[in-house]
Coordinates of C-alpha atoms and ligand atoms in Angstrom, one line a residue:
X1 CA -3.7 0.8 25.7
X2 CA -3.2 -2.9 25.7
X3 CA -1.0 -4.4 23.0
X4 CA -2.6 -6.4 20.0
X5 CA -2.3 -10.2 20.7
X6 CA -1.3 -12.6 18.1
X7 CA -2.2 -16.3 18.1
X8 CA -1.0 -19.2 16.1
X9 CA -2.8 -21.0 13.2
X10 CA -2.2 -24.2 15.1
X11 CA -4.1 -23.1 18.2
X12 CA -1.6 -24.7 20.6
X13 CA 0.6 -21.9 21.5
X14 CA 0.1 -19.0 23.9
X15 CA -0.9 -15.6 22.3
X16 CA 2.2 -13.2 22.1
X17 CA 2.4 -9.4 21.3
X18 CA 4.1 -8.1 18.1
X19 CA 7.5 -8.0 19.6
X20 CA 7.5 -11.5 20.7
X21 CA 5.9 -12.7 17.3
X22 CA 8.8 -10.9 15.4
X23 CA 11.5 -12.6 17.1
X24 CA 9.7 -16.1 17.1
X25 CA 9.0 -16.2 13.5
X26 CA 7.1 -19.5 13.6
X27 CA 4.9 -20.1 16.7
X28 CA 6.2 -22.9 19.1
X29 CA 3.5 -25.3 17.9
X30 CA 4.8 -24.8 14.3
X31 CA 1.8 -22.7 13.4
X32 CA 1.8 -19.1 11.9
X33 CA 1.0 -15.9 13.9
X34 CA -2.1 -14.0 13.0
X35 CA -3.6 -11.0 15.0
X36 CA -6.5 -12.0 17.3
X37 CA -8.6 -9.4 15.5
X38 CA -8.0 -6.9 12.8
X39 CA -7.9 -3.3 13.7
X40 CA -10.6 -1.3 11.5
X41 CA -9.7 1.8 9.8
X42 CA -12.7 4.0 9.5
X43 CA -14.1 5.6 6.6
X44 CA -13.2 8.9 7.9
X45 CA -9.5 8.0 8.4
X46 CA -9.3 6.2 4.9
X47 CA -10.5 9.5 3.5
X48 CA -7.5 11.2 4.5
X49 CA -5.1 8.7 2.7
X50 CA -5.2 10.3 -0.6
X51 CA -3.1 13.2 0.6
X52 CA -0.6 11.1 2.5
X53 CA 3.0 10.3 1.2
X54 CA 3.8 6.5 1.3
X55 CA 5.9 6.5 4.6
X56 CA 3.0 8.4 6.4
X57 CA 0.4 6.2 5.1
X58 CA 2.4 3.2 6.3
X59 CA 2.6 4.6 9.6
X60 CA -1.2 5.2 10.0
X61 CA -1.9 1.4 8.7
X62 CA 0.7 -0.2 10.9
X63 CA 0.1 2.0 14.2
X64 CA -2.7 -0.2 15.6
X65 CA -0.3 -3.2 15.5
X66 CA 2.4 -1.6 17.5
X67 CA 0.4 0.0 20.1
X68 CA 1.9 -1.0 23.6
X69 CA 5.0 -2.2 22.0
X70 CA 6.7 0.8 20.1
X71 CA 6.1 4.6 20.7
X72 CA 4.2 6.3 17.7
X73 CA 7.0 8.8 17.0
X74 CA 9.5 5.9 16.6
X75 CA 7.2 3.9 14.3
X76 CA 6.8 7.1 12.1
X77 CA 10.6 7.6 11.8
X78 CA 11.2 3.7 11.0
X79 CA 8.5 4.0 8.2
X80 CA 10.2 7.3 6.8
X81 CA 13.6 5.5 6.8
X82 CA 12.4 2.3 5.3
X83 CA 10.4 3.9 2.4
X84 CA 12.7 6.5 0.9
X85 CA 12.1 5.3 -2.7
X86 CA 9.2 6.0 -5.1
X87 CA 6.3 3.7 -5.7
X88 CA 5.2 4.3 -9.3
X89 CA 1.6 3.6 -10.3
X90 CA 1.7 3.4 -14.0
X91 CA -1.6 4.0 -15.9
X92 CA -2.1 1.4 -18.6
X93 CA -5.5 1.9 -20.0
X94 CA -9.0 3.0 -18.7
X95 CA -8.7 2.9 -14.7
X96 CA -6.2 -0.2 -15.1
X97 CA -2.8 0.6 -13.6
X98 CA 0.4 -1.3 -12.7
X99 CA 2.0 -0.9 -9.2
X100 CA 5.7 -1.2 -9.6
X101 CA 7.1 -2.4 -6.3
X102 CA 10.7 -2.6 -7.8
X103 CA 12.3 0.6 -6.9
X104 CA 14.0 -0.6 -3.6
X105 CA 17.5 -1.4 -3.2
X106 CA 17.2 -4.9 -4.3
X107 CA 14.5 -4.2 -7.1
X108 CA 11.9 -6.5 -5.9
X109 CA 8.7 -6.2 -3.7
X110 CA 10.5 -8.0 -0.9
X111 CA 12.2 -4.7 0.1
X112 CA 8.9 -3.3 1.4
X113 CA 8.7 -5.9 4.0
X114 CA 12.3 -6.7 4.7
X115 CA 13.1 -3.0 5.3
X116 CA 10.5 -2.2 7.9
X117 CA 10.9 -5.7 9.7
X118 CA 14.8 -5.0 9.9
X119 CA 14.1 -1.7 11.6
X120 CA 11.6 -3.0 13.8
X121 CA 14.0 -5.8 15.0
X122 CA 17.0 -3.5 15.2
X123 CA 15.0 -1.0 17.3
X124 CA 13.8 -3.7 19.7
X125 CA 17.4 -5.1 20.0
X126 CA 18.7 -1.8 20.7
X127 CA 16.2 -1.5 23.6
X128 CA 17.0 -4.7 24.9
X129 CA 20.8 -4.3 24.5
X130 CA 21.6 -7.7 22.9
X131 CA 23.0 -9.0 19.6
X132 CA 21.2 -11.1 17.0
X133 CA 22.4 -13.4 14.1
X134 CA 20.0 -13.5 11.2
X135 CA 20.5 -16.8 9.3
X136 CA 18.7 -17.2 6.2
X137 CA 18.9 -19.3 3.1
X138 CA 17.8 -17.9 -0.5
X139 CA 17.3 -19.0 -3.9
X140 CA 17.5 -15.5 -5.0
X141 CA 15.5 -12.4 -4.1
X142 CA 14.7 -13.0 -0.4
X143 CA 18.5 -13.1 0.6
X144 CA 19.5 -10.0 -1.1
X145 CA 16.4 -8.1 0.3
X146 CA 17.1 -9.3 3.7
X147 CA 20.9 -8.5 3.7
X148 CA 20.4 -5.2 2.3
X149 CA 17.5 -4.4 5.0
X150 CA 19.7 -5.4 8.0
X151 CA 23.0 -4.0 6.4
X152 CA 24.6 -1.5 8.7
X153 CA 22.1 -2.2 11.5
X154 CA 24.2 -2.2 14.8
X155 CA 24.0 -5.3 17.0
X156 CA 22.7 -7.5 13.8
X157 CA 24.9 -9.8 12.0
X158 CA 23.5 -11.4 8.8
X159 CA 24.4 -14.6 7.2
X160 CA 23.1 -15.6 3.9
X161 CA 23.4 -18.9 2.4
X162 CA 22.9 -19.4 -1.4
X163 CA 23.4 -22.2 -4.0
X164 CA 26.3 -21.1 -5.9
X165 CA 25.1 -22.4 -9.3
X166 CA 21.4 -21.8 -8.9
X167 CA 21.2 -17.9 -8.4
X168 CA 21.8 -15.5 -11.3
X169 CA 25.0 -13.2 -11.5
X170 CA 22.7 -10.1 -10.7
X171 CA 21.1 -11.6 -7.8
X172 CA 24.4 -12.9 -6.3
X173 CA 26.0 -9.6 -6.7
X174 CA 23.2 -7.9 -4.6
X175 CA 24.3 -9.9 -1.7
X176 CA 27.9 -10.3 -2.2
X177 CA 28.8 -6.8 -2.8
X178 CA 27.8 -5.8 0.8
X179 CA 30.4 -5.7 3.6
X180 CA 30.4 -5.0 7.3
X181 CA 27.7 -7.0 9.2
X182 CA 26.5 -9.2 6.2
X183 CA 28.5 -12.4 5.3
X184 CA 27.5 -14.5 2.3
X185 CA 28.2 -18.2 2.1
X186 CA 27.9 -19.9 -1.3
X187 CA 27.2 -23.6 -1.0
X188 CA 28.3 -26.2 -3.6
X189 CA 24.8 -27.5 -3.6
X190 CA 21.1 -26.8 -4.1
X191 CA 18.7 -24.4 -2.7
X192 CA 17.0 -27.4 -0.7
X193 CA 20.6 -28.2 0.8
X194 CA 20.9 -24.5 2.0
X195 CA 17.6 -24.6 3.6
X196 CA 18.3 -28.0 5.3
X197 CA 21.5 -26.8 6.8
X198 CA 19.7 -23.8 8.3
X199 CA 17.0 -25.9 9.5
X200 CA 19.6 -28.3 11.1
X201 CA 21.4 -25.2 12.7
X202 CA 18.1 -24.1 14.4
X203 CA 17.6 -27.4 15.8
X204 CA 21.1 -28.0 17.2
X205 CA 21.7 -28.0 21.0
X206 CA 25.5 -27.0 20.4
X207 CA 24.1 -23.6 18.9
X208 CA 21.6 -22.9 21.4
X209 CA 23.8 -20.2 23.0
X210 CA 24.1 -18.4 19.7
X211 CA 21.3 -15.6 19.3
X212 CA 20.0 -16.9 15.9
X213 CA 16.8 -15.8 14.2
X214 CA 15.4 -16.5 10.7
X215 CA 13.6 -13.6 9.2
X216 CA 11.9 -15.8 6.6
X217 CA 8.7 -15.4 4.7
X218 CA 6.5 -16.6 7.4
X219 CA 7.3 -14.0 9.9
X220 CA 4.4 -11.7 10.7
X221 CA 6.7 -8.8 10.5
X222 CA 7.0 -9.6 6.7
X223 CA 3.2 -9.8 6.2
X224 CA 1.9 -6.5 7.8
X225 CA 4.0 -4.0 5.9
X226 CA 2.7 -5.9 2.7
X227 CA -0.8 -4.6 3.4
X228 CA 0.3 -0.9 3.1
X229 CA 0.7 -0.6 -0.8
X230 CA -2.8 -1.9 -1.2
X231 CA -4.1 1.0 0.6
X232 CA -1.9 3.2 -1.1
X233 CA -2.9 2.3 -4.6
X234 CA -6.6 2.4 -3.7
X235 CA -6.2 5.9 -2.1
X236 CA -4.7 7.1 -5.4
X237 CA -7.1 5.4 -7.8
X238 CA -10.7 4.7 -6.1
X239 CA -13.2 7.2 -5.0
X240 CA -14.0 6.9 -1.2
X241 CA -15.5 3.7 -0.5
X242 CA -15.3 2.4 -4.1
X243 CA -14.1 -1.3 -4.6
X244 CA -11.0 -2.0 -6.5
X245 CA -9.6 -5.1 -8.0
X246 CA -6.0 -6.4 -7.3
X247 CA -4.1 -8.8 -9.2
X248 CA -1.1 -10.3 -7.3
X249 CA 1.3 -12.9 -8.9
X250 CA 1.8 -15.3 -6.1
X251 CA 4.2 -18.0 -4.8
X252 CA 4.2 -18.2 -1.0
X253 CA 1.4 -16.1 -0.7
X254 CA 2.9 -13.7 1.5
X255 CA 2.2 -10.7 -0.9
X256 CA -1.6 -11.6 -1.6
X257 CA -2.1 -11.9 2.3
X258 CA -1.3 -8.3 2.5
X259 CA -4.3 -7.5 0.5
X260 CA -6.4 -10.0 2.6
X261 CA -5.3 -8.1 5.7
X262 CA -6.1 -4.8 4.0
X263 CA -9.6 -5.9 3.4
X264 CA -10.1 -7.0 6.8
X265 CA -8.9 -3.6 8.0
X266 CA -11.6 -2.0 6.0
X267 CA -10.3 -1.5 2.5
X268 CA -13.1 -2.2 0.1
X269 CA -11.7 -4.8 -2.4
X270 CA -14.0 -6.0 -5.2
X271 CA -12.1 -9.0 -6.0
X272 CA -8.5 -10.3 -5.3
X273 CA -7.0 -12.0 -8.3
X274 CA -4.3 -14.5 -7.3
X275 CA -2.5 -16.0 -10.4
X276 CA 0.0 -18.6 -9.8
X277 CA 2.3 -20.1 -12.4
X278 CA 2.5 -23.9 -13.1
X279 CA 2.4 -24.6 -9.3
X280 CA -1.3 -24.7 -9.4
X281 CA -2.2 -26.3 -5.9
X282 CA -4.2 -23.2 -5.0
X283 CA -6.4 -22.8 -7.9
X284 CA -7.2 -26.4 -8.0
X285 CA -8.1 -26.3 -4.3
X286 CA -10.4 -23.3 -5.0
X287 CA -12.2 -25.4 -7.7
X288 CA -12.2 -28.9 -6.1
X289 CA -12.0 -28.4 -2.3
X290 CA -9.2 -30.8 -2.3
X291 CA -5.8 -29.7 -1.4
X292 CA -2.9 -31.4 -2.9
X293 CA 0.6 -29.8 -2.8
X294 CA 2.9 -30.0 -5.7
X295 CA 5.9 -32.2 -5.0
X296 CA 8.6 -31.4 -6.1
X297 CA 7.7 -27.9 -7.1
X298 CA 7.7 -27.1 -10.8
X299 CA 10.4 -25.0 -12.3
X300 CA 8.8 -22.1 -14.2
X301 CA 10.1 -18.8 -15.7
X302 CA 8.6 -16.7 -12.8
X303 CA 11.3 -18.6 -10.4
X304 CA 10.5 -16.7 -7.4
X305 CA 6.9 -18.2 -7.5
X306 CA 8.2 -21.8 -7.8
X307 CA 6.5 -22.9 -4.7
X308 CA 4.8 -26.4 -4.4
X309 CA 3.1 -25.6 -1.1
X310 CA 2.4 -21.9 -0.2
X311 CA 3.5 -21.5 3.3
X312 CA 1.1 -18.6 4.1
X313 CA -2.1 -20.7 2.9
X314 CA -2.4 -21.9 6.5
X315 CA -3.0 -18.2 7.4
X316 CA -5.6 -17.8 4.6
X317 CA -7.4 -21.1 5.5
X318 CA -7.6 -19.8 9.1
X319 CA -9.1 -16.6 8.2
X320 CA -11.8 -18.3 6.3
X321 CA -12.6 -20.7 9.3
X322 CA -10.6 -23.7 8.5
X323 CA -7.3 -25.2 9.7
X324 CA -4.2 -26.4 7.8
X325 CA -1.0 -27.4 9.4
X326 CA 2.4 -26.6 8.5
X327 CA 2.6 -29.8 6.2
X328 CA -0.4 -28.6 4.1
X329 CA -2.6 -31.2 5.9
X330 CA -6.2 -29.7 5.9
X331 CA -8.0 -30.5 9.4
X332 CA -10.8 -28.3 8.8
X333 CA -12.0 -27.0 5.4
X334 CA -12.5 -23.2 5.2
X335 CA -15.7 -21.6 3.8
X336 CA -14.9 -22.4 0.1
X337 CA -18.0 -20.3 -0.9
X338 CA -16.8 -17.3 0.8
X339 CA -13.2 -17.9 -0.6
X340 CA -14.4 -18.2 -4.0
X341 CA -16.4 -15.0 -3.6
X342 CA -13.5 -12.9 -2.5
X343 CA -10.8 -14.5 -4.5
X344 CA -10.2 -15.3 -8.2
X345 CA -7.3 -17.7 -8.9
X346 CA -5.8 -19.1 -12.3
X347 CA -2.7 -20.9 -13.4
X348 CA -0.5 -19.2 -15.9
X349 CA 1.8 -21.3 -18.0
X350 CA 5.4 -20.2 -19.2
X351 CA 4.0 -20.1 -22.8
X352 CA 1.2 -17.8 -21.5
X353 CA 3.7 -15.7 -19.7
X354 CA 6.0 -15.1 -22.5
X355 CA 2.9 -14.4 -24.9
X356 CA 1.7 -11.9 -22.2
X357 CA 5.1 -10.0 -21.8
X358 CA 4.8 -9.5 -25.9
X359 CA 1.3 -8.4 -25.9
X360 CA 1.5 -6.1 -23.0
X361 CA 4.5 -4.5 -24.8
X362 CA 2.6 -4.5 -28.2
X363 CA -0.7 -3.1 -27.0
X364 CA 0.1 -0.9 -24.3
X365 CA 4.0 -0.3 -24.3
X366 CA 3.9 -1.9 -20.8
X367 CA 7.1 -3.5 -19.9
X368 CA 6.8 -6.8 -17.7
X369 CA 9.1 -9.3 -16.4
X370 CA 7.8 -12.8 -16.0
X371 CA 6.3 -12.4 -12.5
X372 CA 4.4 -9.3 -13.6
X373 CA 3.2 -10.8 -16.6
X374 CA 1.7 -13.7 -14.7
X375 CA -0.1 -10.9 -12.7
X376 CA -1.3 -9.2 -15.9
X377 CA -2.5 -12.4 -17.5
X378 CA -4.4 -13.3 -14.3
X379 CA -6.2 -9.9 -14.5
X380 CA -7.1 -10.8 -18.2
X381 CA -8.4 -14.2 -17.2
X382 CA -10.6 -12.5 -14.5
X383 CA -12.0 -9.9 -16.6
X384 CA -13.0 -12.6 -19.1
X385 CA -15.3 -14.0 -16.6
X386 CA -16.4 -10.8 -14.8
X387 CA -16.1 -7.5 -16.7
X388 CA -14.6 -4.6 -14.7
X389 CA -17.6 -2.3 -15.4
X390 CA -15.3 0.9 -14.9
X391 CA -13.9 -0.3 -11.5
X392 CA -10.4 0.5 -10.9
X393 CA -7.8 -2.4 -11.3
X394 CA -4.3 -2.7 -10.2
X395 CA -1.7 -5.4 -11.1
X396 CA 1.5 -5.7 -9.0
X397 CA 4.7 -5.8 -10.6
X398 CA 7.0 -7.4 -8.1
X399 CA 10.3 -7.4 -9.7
X400 CA 12.3 -5.1 -11.9
X401 CA 12.4 -6.0 -15.6
X402 CA 16.3 -5.6 -15.6
X403 CA 16.4 -8.5 -13.3
X404 CA 15.3 -10.7 -16.1
X405 CA 17.1 -9.3 -19.1
X406 CA 17.2 -12.6 -21.1
X407 CA 13.5 -13.1 -21.0
X408 CA 13.0 -9.6 -22.0
X409 CA 15.5 -9.6 -24.8
X410 CA 14.0 -12.9 -26.3
X411 CA 10.6 -11.8 -26.1
X412 CA 10.9 -8.1 -26.9
X413 CA 14.1 -7.9 -28.7
X414 CA 15.8 -5.3 -26.5
X415 CA 17.6 -5.1 -23.1
X416 CA 15.6 -3.4 -20.3
X417 CA 17.3 -0.3 -18.8
X418 CA 19.3 -1.2 -15.6
X419 CA 18.3 1.1 -12.4
X420 CA 21.1 2.6 -10.7
X421 CA 21.0 0.2 -7.5
X422 CA 21.4 -2.8 -9.9
X423 CA 24.2 -1.2 -11.8
X424 CA 26.2 -0.1 -8.6
X425 CA 26.1 -3.7 -7.4
X426 CA 27.2 -4.9 -10.8
X427 CA 30.5 -2.9 -10.6
X428 CA 31.5 -3.4 -6.8
X429 CA 33.8 -6.1 -5.7
X430 CA 32.3 -9.4 -4.4
X431 CA 33.0 -11.1 -1.0
X432 CA 31.7 -14.5 -0.1
X433 CA 32.8 -17.8 1.5
X434 CA 32.3 -21.2 0.1
X435 CA 31.5 -24.5 1.6
X436 CA 30.5 -27.9 0.6
X437 CA 27.2 -29.4 1.7
X438 CA 28.5 -30.6 5.1
X439 CA 26.7 -29.7 8.4
X440 CA 29.8 -30.2 10.7
X441 CA 31.8 -27.6 8.5
X442 CA 28.9 -25.3 8.5
X443 CA 28.5 -25.5 12.3
X444 CA 32.2 -24.7 12.7
X445 CA 31.8 -21.7 10.3
X446 CA 28.7 -20.4 12.5
X447 CA 30.7 -20.8 15.7
X448 CA 33.7 -19.0 14.4
X449 CA 31.7 -16.3 12.7
X450 CA 29.8 -15.5 15.7
X451 CA 32.8 -15.7 18.1
X452 CA 34.6 -13.3 16.0
X453 CA 31.8 -10.8 15.7
X454 CA 30.1 -11.2 19.0
X455 CA 33.1 -11.8 21.4
Ligands
PLP501 C1 8.7 -13.6 -3.8 C2 8.2 -13.1 -5.0 C3 7.1 -13.3 -5.5 C4 6.0 -14.1 -4.9 O1 5.6 -13.6 -3.6 P1 4.9 -14.4 -2.4 O2 4.6 -13.6 -1.3 O3 5.8 -15.6 -2.2 O4 3.7 -14.9 -3.0 C5 6.6 -12.8 -6.7 N1 7.6 -12.1 -7.5 C6 8.6 -11.9 -7.0 C7 9.6 -11.0 -7.9 C8 9.3 -12.4 -5.8 O5 10.4 -12.1 -5.5

């Protein structure tokens, strides 16, 4: 069978297969890759999902995308290896549940995508017999998820840049306690400085001979695995063919795009609820049809969602018939009516976030950190406009409460229990290098590091 093709949202780059899209990250015309068409899973196939453990279900959802580039038994093995942790669906009331995506090694939902993407990339590299250096800048969760995902993979080296004073101690330790093929570089600067150095390195002709790749959040390899847990939750809660409501706390819109993909593949979704924090460009756009990004982005408690312009929005706009470029310029408006029919969005303030953490605990003994609280509040706002009428609903909790002990302590008065993965990192010795914000020094560091490790 022919491999599925992926085309760019900017429409100016030639279509590629999954392997090529994975290594490219961004398309050469600066657009984002999307499948040319979405494989449909039949009702008969979906009817088998309630019996499948998570890794097997992941294999069935992802299989159509890897036809022609990866053998089926290999994909099945990679899924089993990536998803070796539990995916709890916690009942809250009636048919409303919280899906806890926080049991991976770095305790955020980013483990789901990073772990499978790393295994796919590692597998392709092995077949091609070439090395690769993943260079990534992080403000917290992404760096640790990516570093853990690639940790120990032969042929891959990871360099993570982070702003020394802007990541929490727990976030830092999840990266700096890794050894071997992971190197962490603390910058005496801000996250934007880290990102700027990484961008400059990718554009630097003097580094063209290094096998650099980015593994950032716009990679299609991050998006597709994020469709799986929507199928998983529905298979456990909804009757065959019964529509379900999802609420997804959102920043760069990679997570919510997983639900959009699942729906296009045939999963009945009644409404997709997309709450954001104070960075409210999207809910405003849904209401007015005018898109204005938030510059600079606003600092809110749910810090992994402090995104002024969600980079995956270009994909959503494209799937609804519009076109948005990488700067957030709208060249063609999407079908707003269809968007409003499918998606409900709302902005949740920091005050509401803390209130929600408190009330969820008091009313339901439901323990939420700030991101999950934005999600829960989004569902409440939605239900106030349109009652569930007995439909199943799922709120995604995207991080473990123990990653936000101060917020929990000050709203609920106790410290959340620390899961084993976080506790282990707490105790291990740290290793990291330090540099000032200086491109010449950073370039020398990259050249020395890669010469040492890929002689
Ligand atoms: C990254 C992140 C989000 C936002 O996900 P997007 O795909 O960027 O919308 C939400 N919660 C947590 C804990 C995260 O790390």
